[in-house]
CSV table of C-alpha atoms and ligand atoms in Angstrom, one decimal:
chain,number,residue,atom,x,y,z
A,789,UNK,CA,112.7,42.1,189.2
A,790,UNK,CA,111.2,45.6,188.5
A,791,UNK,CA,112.0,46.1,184.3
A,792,UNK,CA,114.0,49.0,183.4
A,793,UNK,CA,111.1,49.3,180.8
A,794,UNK,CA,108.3,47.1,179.8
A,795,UNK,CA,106.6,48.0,176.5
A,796,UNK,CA,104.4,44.6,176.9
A,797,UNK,CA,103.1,46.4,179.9
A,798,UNK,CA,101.2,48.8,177.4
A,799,UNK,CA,100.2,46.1,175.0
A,800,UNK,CA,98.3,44.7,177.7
A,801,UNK,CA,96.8,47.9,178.6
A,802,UNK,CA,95.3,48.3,174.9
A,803,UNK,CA,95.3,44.2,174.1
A,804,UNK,CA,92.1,44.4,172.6
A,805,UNK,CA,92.0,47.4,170.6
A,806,UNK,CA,95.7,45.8,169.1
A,807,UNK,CA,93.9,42.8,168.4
A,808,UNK,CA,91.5,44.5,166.6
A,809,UNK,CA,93.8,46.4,164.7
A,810,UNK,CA,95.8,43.3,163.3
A,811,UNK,CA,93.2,41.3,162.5
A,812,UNK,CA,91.7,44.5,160.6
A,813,UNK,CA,95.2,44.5,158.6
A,814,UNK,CA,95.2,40.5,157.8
A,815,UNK,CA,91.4,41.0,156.5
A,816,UNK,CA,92.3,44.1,154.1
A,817,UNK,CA,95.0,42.0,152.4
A,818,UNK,CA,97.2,45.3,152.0
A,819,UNK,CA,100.7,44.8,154.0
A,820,UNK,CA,102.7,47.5,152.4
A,821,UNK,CA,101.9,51.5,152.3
A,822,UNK,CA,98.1,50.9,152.3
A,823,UNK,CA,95.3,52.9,154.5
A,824,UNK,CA,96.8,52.4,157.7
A,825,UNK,CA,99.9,54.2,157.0
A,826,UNK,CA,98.4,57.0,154.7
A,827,UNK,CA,95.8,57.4,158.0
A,828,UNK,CA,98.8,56.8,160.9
A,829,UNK,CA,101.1,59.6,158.3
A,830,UNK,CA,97.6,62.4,158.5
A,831,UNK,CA,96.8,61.2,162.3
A,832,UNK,CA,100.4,61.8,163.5
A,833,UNK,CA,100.9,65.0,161.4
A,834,UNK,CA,98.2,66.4,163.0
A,835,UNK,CA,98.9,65.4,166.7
A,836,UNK,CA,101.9,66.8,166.1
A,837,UNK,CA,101.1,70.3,164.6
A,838,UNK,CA,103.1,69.7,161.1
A,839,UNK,CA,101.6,69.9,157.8
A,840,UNK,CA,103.1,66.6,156.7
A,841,UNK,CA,104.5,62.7,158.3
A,842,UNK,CA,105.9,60.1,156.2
A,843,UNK,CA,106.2,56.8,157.6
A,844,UNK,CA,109.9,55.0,157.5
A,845,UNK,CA,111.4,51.9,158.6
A,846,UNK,CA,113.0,53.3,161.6
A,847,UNK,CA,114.5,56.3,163.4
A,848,UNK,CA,118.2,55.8,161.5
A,849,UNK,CA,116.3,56.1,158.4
A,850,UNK,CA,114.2,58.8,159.5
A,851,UNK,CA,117.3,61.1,159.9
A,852,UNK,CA,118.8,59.5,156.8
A,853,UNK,CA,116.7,60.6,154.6
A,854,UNK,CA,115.8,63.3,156.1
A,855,UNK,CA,119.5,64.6,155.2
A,856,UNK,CA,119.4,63.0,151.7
A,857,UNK,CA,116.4,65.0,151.2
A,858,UNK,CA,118.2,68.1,152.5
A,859,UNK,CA,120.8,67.4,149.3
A,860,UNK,CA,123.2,66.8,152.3
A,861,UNK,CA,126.4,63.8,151.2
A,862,UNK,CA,130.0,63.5,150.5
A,863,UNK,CA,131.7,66.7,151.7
A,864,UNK,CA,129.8,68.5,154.3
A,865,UNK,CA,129.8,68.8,157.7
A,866,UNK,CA,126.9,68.0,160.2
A,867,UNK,CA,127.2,69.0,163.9
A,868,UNK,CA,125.9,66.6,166.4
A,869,UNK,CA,126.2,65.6,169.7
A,870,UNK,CA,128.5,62.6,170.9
A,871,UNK,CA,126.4,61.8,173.8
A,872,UNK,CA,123.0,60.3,171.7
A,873,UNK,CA,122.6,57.2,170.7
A,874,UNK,CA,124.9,55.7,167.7
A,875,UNK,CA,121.7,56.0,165.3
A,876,UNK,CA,122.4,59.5,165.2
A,877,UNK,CA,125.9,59.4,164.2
A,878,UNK,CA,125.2,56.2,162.0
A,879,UNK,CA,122.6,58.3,159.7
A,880,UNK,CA,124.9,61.1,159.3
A,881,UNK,CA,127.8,58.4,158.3
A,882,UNK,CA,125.0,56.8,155.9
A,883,UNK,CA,124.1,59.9,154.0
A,884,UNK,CA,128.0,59.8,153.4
A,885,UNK,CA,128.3,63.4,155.2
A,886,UNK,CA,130.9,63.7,158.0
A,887,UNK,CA,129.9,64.0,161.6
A,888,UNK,CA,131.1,66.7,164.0
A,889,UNK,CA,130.7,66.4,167.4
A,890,UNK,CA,129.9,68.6,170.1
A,891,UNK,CA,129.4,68.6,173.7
A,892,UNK,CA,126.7,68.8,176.1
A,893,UNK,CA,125.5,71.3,178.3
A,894,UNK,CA,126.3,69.4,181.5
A,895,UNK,CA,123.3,70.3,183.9
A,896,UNK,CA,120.3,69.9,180.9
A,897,UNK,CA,122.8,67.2,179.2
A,898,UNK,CA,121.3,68.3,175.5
A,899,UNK,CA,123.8,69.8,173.0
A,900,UNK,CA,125.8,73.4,173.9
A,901,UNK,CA,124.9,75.9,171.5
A,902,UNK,CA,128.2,77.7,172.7
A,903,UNK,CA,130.1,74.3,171.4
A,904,UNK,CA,127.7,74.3,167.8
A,905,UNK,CA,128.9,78.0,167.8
A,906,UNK,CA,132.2,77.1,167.6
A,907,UNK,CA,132.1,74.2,165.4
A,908,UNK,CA,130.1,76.1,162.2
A,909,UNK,CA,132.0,76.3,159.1
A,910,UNK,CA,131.7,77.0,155.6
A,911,UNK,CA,131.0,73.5,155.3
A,912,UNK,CA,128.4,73.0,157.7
A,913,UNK,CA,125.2,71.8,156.0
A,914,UNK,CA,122.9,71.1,159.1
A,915,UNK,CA,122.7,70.8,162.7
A,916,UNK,CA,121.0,68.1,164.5
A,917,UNK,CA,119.3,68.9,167.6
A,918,UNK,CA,118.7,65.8,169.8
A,919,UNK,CA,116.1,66.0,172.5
A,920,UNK,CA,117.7,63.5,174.6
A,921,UNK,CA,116.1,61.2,177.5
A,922,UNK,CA,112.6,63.7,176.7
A,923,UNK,CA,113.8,66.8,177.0
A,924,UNK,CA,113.9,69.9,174.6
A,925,UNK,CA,117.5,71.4,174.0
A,926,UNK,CA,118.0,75.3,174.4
A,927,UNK,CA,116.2,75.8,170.9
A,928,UNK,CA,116.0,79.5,171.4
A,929,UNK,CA,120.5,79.8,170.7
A,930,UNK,CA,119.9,77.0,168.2
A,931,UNK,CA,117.7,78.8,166.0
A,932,UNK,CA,119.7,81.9,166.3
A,933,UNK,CA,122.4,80.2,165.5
A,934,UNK,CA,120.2,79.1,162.1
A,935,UNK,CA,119.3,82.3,161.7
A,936,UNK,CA,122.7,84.0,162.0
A,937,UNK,CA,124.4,81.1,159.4
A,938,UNK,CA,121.7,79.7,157.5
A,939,UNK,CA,122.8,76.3,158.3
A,940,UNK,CA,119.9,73.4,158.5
A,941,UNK,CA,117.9,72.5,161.7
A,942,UNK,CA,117.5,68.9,161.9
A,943,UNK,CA,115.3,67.6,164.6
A,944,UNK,CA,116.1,63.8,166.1
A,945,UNK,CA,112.6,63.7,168.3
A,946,UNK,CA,113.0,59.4,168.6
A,947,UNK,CA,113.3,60.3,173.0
A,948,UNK,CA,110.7,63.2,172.9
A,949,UNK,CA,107.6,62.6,171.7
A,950,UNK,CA,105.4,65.3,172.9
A,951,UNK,CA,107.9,66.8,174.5
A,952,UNK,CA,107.6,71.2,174.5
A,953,UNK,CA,109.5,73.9,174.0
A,954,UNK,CA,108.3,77.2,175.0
A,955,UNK,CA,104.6,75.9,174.5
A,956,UNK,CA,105.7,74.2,170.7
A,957,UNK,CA,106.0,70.6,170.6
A,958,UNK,CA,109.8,69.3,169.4
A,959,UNK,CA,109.3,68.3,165.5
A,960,UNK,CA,107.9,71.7,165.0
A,961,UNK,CA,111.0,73.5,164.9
A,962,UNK,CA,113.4,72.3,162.4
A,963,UNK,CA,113.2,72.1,158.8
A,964,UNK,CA,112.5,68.7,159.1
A,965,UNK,CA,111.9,66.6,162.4
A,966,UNK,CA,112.8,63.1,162.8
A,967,UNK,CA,111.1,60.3,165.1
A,968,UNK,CA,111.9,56.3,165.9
A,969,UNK,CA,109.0,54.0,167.1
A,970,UNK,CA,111.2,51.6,168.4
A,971,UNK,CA,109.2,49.5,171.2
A,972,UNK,CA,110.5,51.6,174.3
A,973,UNK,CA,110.0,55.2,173.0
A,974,UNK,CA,107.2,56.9,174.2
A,975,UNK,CA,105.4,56.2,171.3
A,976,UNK,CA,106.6,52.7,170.0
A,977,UNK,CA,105.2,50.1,167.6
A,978,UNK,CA,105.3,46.3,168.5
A,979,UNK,CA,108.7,46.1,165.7
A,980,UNK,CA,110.6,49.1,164.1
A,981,UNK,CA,109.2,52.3,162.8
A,982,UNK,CA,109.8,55.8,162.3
A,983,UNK,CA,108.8,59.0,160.5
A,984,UNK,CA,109.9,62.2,159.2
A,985,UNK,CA,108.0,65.5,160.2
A,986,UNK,CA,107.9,68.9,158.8
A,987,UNK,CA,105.9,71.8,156.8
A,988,UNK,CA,107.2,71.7,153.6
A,989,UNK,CA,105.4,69.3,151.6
A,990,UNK,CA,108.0,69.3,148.6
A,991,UNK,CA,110.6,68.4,150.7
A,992,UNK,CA,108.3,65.5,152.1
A,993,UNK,CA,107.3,64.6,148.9
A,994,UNK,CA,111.0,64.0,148.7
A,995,UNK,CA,111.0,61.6,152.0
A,996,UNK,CA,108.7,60.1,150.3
A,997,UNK,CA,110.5,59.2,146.6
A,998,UNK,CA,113.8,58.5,148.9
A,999,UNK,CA,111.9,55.9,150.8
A,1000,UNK,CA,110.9,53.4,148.0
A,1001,UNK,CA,113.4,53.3,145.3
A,1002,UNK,CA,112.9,56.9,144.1
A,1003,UNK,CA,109.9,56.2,143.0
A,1004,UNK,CA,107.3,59.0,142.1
A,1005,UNK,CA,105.4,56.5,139.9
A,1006,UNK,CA,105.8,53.1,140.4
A,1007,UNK,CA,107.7,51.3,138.5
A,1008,UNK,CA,109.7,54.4,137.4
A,1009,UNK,CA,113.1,55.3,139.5
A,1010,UNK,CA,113.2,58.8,138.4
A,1011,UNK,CA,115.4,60.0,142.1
A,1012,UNK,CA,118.1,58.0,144.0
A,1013,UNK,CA,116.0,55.8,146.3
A,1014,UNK,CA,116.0,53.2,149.2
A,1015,UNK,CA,113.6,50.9,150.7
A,1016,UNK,CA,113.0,51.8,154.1
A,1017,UNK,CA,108.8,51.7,154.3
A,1018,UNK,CA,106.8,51.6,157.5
A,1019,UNK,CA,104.9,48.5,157.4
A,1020,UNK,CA,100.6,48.9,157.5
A,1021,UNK,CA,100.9,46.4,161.3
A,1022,UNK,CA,103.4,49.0,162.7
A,1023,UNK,CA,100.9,51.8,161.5
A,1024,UNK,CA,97.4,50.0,162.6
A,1025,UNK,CA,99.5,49.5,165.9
A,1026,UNK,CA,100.5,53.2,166.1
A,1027,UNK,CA,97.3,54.7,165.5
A,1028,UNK,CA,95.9,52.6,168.1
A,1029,UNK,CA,98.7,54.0,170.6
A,1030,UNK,CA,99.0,57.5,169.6
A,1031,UNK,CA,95.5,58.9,171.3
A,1032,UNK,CA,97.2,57.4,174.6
A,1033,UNK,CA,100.6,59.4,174.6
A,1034,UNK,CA,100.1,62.6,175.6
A,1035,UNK,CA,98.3,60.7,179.0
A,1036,UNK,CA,101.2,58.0,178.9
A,1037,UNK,CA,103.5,61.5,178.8
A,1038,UNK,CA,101.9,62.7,181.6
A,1039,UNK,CA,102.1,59.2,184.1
A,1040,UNK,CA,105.9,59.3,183.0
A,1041,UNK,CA,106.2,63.1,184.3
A,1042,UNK,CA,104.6,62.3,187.3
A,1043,UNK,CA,106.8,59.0,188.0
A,1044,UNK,CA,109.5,61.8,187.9
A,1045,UNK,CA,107.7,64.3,190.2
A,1046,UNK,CA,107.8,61.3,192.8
A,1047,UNK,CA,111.4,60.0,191.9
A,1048,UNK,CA,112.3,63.8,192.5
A,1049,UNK,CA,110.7,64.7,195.7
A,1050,UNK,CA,111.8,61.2,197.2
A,1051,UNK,CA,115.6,61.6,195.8
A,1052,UNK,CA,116.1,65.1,196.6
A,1053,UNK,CA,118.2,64.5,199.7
A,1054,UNK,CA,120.1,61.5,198.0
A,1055,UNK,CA,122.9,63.4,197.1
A,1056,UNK,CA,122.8,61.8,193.5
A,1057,UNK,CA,122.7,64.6,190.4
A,1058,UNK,CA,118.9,64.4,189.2
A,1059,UNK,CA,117.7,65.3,186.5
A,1060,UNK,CA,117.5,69.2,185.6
A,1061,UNK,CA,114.4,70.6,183.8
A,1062,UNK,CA,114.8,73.2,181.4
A,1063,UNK,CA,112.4,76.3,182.0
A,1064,UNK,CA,109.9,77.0,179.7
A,1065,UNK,CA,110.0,73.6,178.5
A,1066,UNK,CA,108.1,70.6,179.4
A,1067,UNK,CA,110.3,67.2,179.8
A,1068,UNK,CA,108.5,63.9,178.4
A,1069,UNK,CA,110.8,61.6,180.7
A,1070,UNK,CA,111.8,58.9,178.0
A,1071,UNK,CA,114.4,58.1,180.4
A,1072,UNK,CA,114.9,59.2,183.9
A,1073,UNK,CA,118.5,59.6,184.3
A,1074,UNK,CA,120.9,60.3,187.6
A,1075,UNK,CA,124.5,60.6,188.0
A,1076,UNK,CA,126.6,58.5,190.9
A,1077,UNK,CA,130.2,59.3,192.2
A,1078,UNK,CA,130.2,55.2,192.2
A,1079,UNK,CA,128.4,54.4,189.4
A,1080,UNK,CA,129.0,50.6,189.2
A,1081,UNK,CA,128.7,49.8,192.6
A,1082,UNK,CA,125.1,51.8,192.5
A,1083,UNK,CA,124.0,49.7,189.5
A,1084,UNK,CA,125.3,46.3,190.9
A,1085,UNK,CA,123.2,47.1,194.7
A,1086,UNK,CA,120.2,47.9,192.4
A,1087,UNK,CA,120.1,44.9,190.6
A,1088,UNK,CA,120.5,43.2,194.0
A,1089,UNK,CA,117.3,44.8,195.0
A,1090,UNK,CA,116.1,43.8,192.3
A,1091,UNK,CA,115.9,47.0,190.1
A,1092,UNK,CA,116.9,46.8,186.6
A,1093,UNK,CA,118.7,49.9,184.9
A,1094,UNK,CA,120.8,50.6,182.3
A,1095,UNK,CA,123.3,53.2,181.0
A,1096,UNK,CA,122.3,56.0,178.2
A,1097,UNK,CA,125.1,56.0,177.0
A,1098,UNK,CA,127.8,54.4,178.2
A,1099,UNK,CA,130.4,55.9,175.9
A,1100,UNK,CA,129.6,59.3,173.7
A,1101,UNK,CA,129.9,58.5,170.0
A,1102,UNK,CA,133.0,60.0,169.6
A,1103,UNK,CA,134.5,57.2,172.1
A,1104,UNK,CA,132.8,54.5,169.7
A,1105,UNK,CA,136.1,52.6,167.5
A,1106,UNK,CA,134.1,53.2,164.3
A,1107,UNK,CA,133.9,56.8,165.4
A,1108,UNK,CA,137.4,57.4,166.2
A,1109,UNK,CA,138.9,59.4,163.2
A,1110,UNK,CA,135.8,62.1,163.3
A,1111,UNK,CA,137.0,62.0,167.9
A,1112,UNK,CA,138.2,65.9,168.6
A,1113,UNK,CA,141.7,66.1,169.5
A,1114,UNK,CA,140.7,66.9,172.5
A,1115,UNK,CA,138.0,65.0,173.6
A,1116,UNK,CA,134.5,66.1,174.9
A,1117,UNK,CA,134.6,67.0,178.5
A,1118,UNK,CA,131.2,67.3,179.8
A,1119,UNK,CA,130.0,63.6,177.5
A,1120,UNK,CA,133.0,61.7,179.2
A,1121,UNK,CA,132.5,63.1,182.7
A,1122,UNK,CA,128.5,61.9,181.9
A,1123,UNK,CA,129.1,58.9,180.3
A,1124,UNK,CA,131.0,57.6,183.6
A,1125,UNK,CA,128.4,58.8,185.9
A,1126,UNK,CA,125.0,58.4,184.6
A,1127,UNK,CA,122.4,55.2,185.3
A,1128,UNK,CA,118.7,55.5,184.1
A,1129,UNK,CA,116.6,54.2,186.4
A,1130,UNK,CA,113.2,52.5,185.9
A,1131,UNK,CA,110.7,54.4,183.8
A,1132,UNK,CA,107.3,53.5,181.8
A,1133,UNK,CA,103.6,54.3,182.4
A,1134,UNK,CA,102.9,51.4,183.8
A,1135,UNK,CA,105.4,51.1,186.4
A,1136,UNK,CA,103.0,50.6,189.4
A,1137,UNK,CA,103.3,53.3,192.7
A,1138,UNK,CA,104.4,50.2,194.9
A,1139,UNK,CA,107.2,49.4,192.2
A,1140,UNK,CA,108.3,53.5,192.5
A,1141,UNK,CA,108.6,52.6,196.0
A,1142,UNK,CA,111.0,49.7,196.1
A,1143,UNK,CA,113.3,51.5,193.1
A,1144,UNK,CA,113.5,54.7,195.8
A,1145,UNK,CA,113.9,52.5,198.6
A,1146,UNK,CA,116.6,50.6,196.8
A,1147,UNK,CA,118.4,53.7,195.5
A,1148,UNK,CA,118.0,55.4,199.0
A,1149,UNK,CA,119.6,52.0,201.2
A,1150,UNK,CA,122.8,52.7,198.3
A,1151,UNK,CA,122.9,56.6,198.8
A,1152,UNK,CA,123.0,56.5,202.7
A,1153,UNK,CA,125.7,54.2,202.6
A,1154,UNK,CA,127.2,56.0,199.9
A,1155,UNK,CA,128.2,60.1,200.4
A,1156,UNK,CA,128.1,61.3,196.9
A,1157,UNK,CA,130.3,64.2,196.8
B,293,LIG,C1,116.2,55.3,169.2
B,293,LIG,C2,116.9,56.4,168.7
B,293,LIG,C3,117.3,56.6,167.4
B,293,LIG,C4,117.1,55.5,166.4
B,293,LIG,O1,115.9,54.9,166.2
B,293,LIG,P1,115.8,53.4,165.6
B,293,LIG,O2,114.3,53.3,165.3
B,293,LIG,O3,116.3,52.5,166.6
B,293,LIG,O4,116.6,53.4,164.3
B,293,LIG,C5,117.9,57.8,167.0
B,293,LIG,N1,118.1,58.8,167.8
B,293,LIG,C6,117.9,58.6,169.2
B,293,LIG,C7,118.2,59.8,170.1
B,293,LIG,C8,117.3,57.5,169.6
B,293,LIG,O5,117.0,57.4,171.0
């Protein structure tokens, strides 16, 4: 069976630097917010092209906080998208602000700015742009739209790590940029782990009290606070990665190049890439007419996929009273339609092979219309 992702596949790549790095933890005796995350916080900062990172438990608490931070809660509005994953709407619901949805540009599938357009009201504290499956959305009409209302750009980068925009890396556009280091993202620790991003080192400083207790001294809860630290094994493990993901980027672009040239005449939707940006292919995502028979003949072959997502947020029951009346057309046509087929570094030429092979033997069968 070829994996619809393998992050053990990378471990094995790097086995014996990780080693090295977790017995170099054990030894120190510090498990919490020691060296290792101080160094992973300066190292990622810096890869990234923000002044500051602070290390967090996860991506959901990355954009958590992030808002807290912000002074966003009870009463105002944040716009996202319905078609990300639930983290994204759970945060917003966490920070106790309401989430609006909008829909999708349908060829790019990253939020409309038309729909954010229409959605802005006097109550609208922030936006969240989500880079979805490693690709930048159409940052140019967000940040106008910014700049026209002064409403907060929030950045959810968890699928595009190192993805650009226009030259500019993703995290370096919003007041504060938010990543996840979940196993599977393109830069993932061996548990959970996430950060927050940005320039403005008061408001990381806040990050910072939010994320243990409200602490600015110890001991002493002088903010509102939670416990959501990055752990010093995630960090050793990350810093270990992070000098490899910009060329792990760069073997997942050109898994795409081949999936692209090979698919071209399939008939399926592939997937579009915005210009002037530069895609980072978290997921490689294509839509079928006949979606479940697709995935079923795949997994046949022997090619394991999965969907991203296979209802927007808005369709989710815990969802439902923040649904628009009137639905979201372009998430629901997607959400029926789309099937993310095998992507990692290490997925092997002959593997590429047998998942175009296997899609191909479906699509000739198959006339997508
Ligand atoms: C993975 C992901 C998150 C959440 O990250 P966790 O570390 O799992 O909490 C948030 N947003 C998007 C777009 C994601 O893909």
């Amino acid at each position: 069976m070829i994996p619809f992702a393998d992050p053990h596949a990378q471990v094995v790549e790097l086995r014996g630097e990780i080693d090295a790095a977790i017995a170099r933890v054990l030894d120190r005796g510090r498990y919490v917010l020691g060296d290792e995350v101080r160094a992973f916080e300066s190292e990622f900062a810096s890869w990234l092209g923000t002044g500051w990172s602070v290390g967090v438990g996860n991506g959901t608490d990355a954009i958590h906080v992030a808002l807290r931070a912000l002074g966003i809660g009870p009463g105002d509005e944040v716009i996202l998208p319905s078609l990300t994953a639930s983290a994204t709407g759970a945060a917003v619901l966490q920070a106790g602000a309401t989430p609006v949805f909008a829909d999708v540009d349908p060829v790019h599938r990253t939020i409309d700015p038309i729909a954010v357009e229409g959605l802005v009201t006097p109550r609208t504290k922030a936006i969240i742009a989500v880079h979805l499956y490693g690709q930048a959305c159409d940052m140019d009409s967000l940040l106008e739209i910014r700049r026209r209302t002064g409403v907060h750009l929030v950045e959810d980068c968890a699928q595009a790590h190192g993805a650009r925009y226009r030259g500019r890396k993703v995290g370096t556009f919003g007041i504060l940029s938010c990543f996840s280091f979940y196993p599977t993202k393109n830069l993932g620790a061996i548990g959970d782990g996430g950060a927050v991003a940005g320039s403005d080192p008061a408001l990381l400083e806040k990050v910072g009290l939010l994320r243990e207790y409200g602490w600015k001294e110890r001991y002493h809860s002088s903010h509102e606070g939670w416990n959501t630290r990055l752990d010093e094994l995630q960090a050793a493990i990350l810093r270990v990665k992070l000098p490899h993901l910009d060329a792990d980027n760069s073997r997942r672009r050109a898994i795409s190049d081949r999936y692209d040239a090979a698919l071209a005449g399939s008939g399926l939707a592939l997937p579009v890439r915005r210009c002037a940006a530069e895609h980072v292919f978290h997921l490689y995502v294509v839509e079928s007419d006949a979606r479940a028979g697709f995935a079923s003949h795949l997994a046949a072959a022997g090619v394991g996929t999965l969907i991203h997502y296979p209802l927007g947020i808005h369709q989710q029951s815990h969802f439902a009273p923040f649904a628009p009346s009137d639905g979201l057309l372009a998430t629901e046509r997607l959400t029926g339609r789309i099937l993310s087929l095998p992507m990692f570094p290490q997925l092997s030429a002959c593997d590429q092979d047998r998942v175009v092979e296997a899609v191909l033997s479906f699509t000739g069968q198959h006339q997508e219309t």
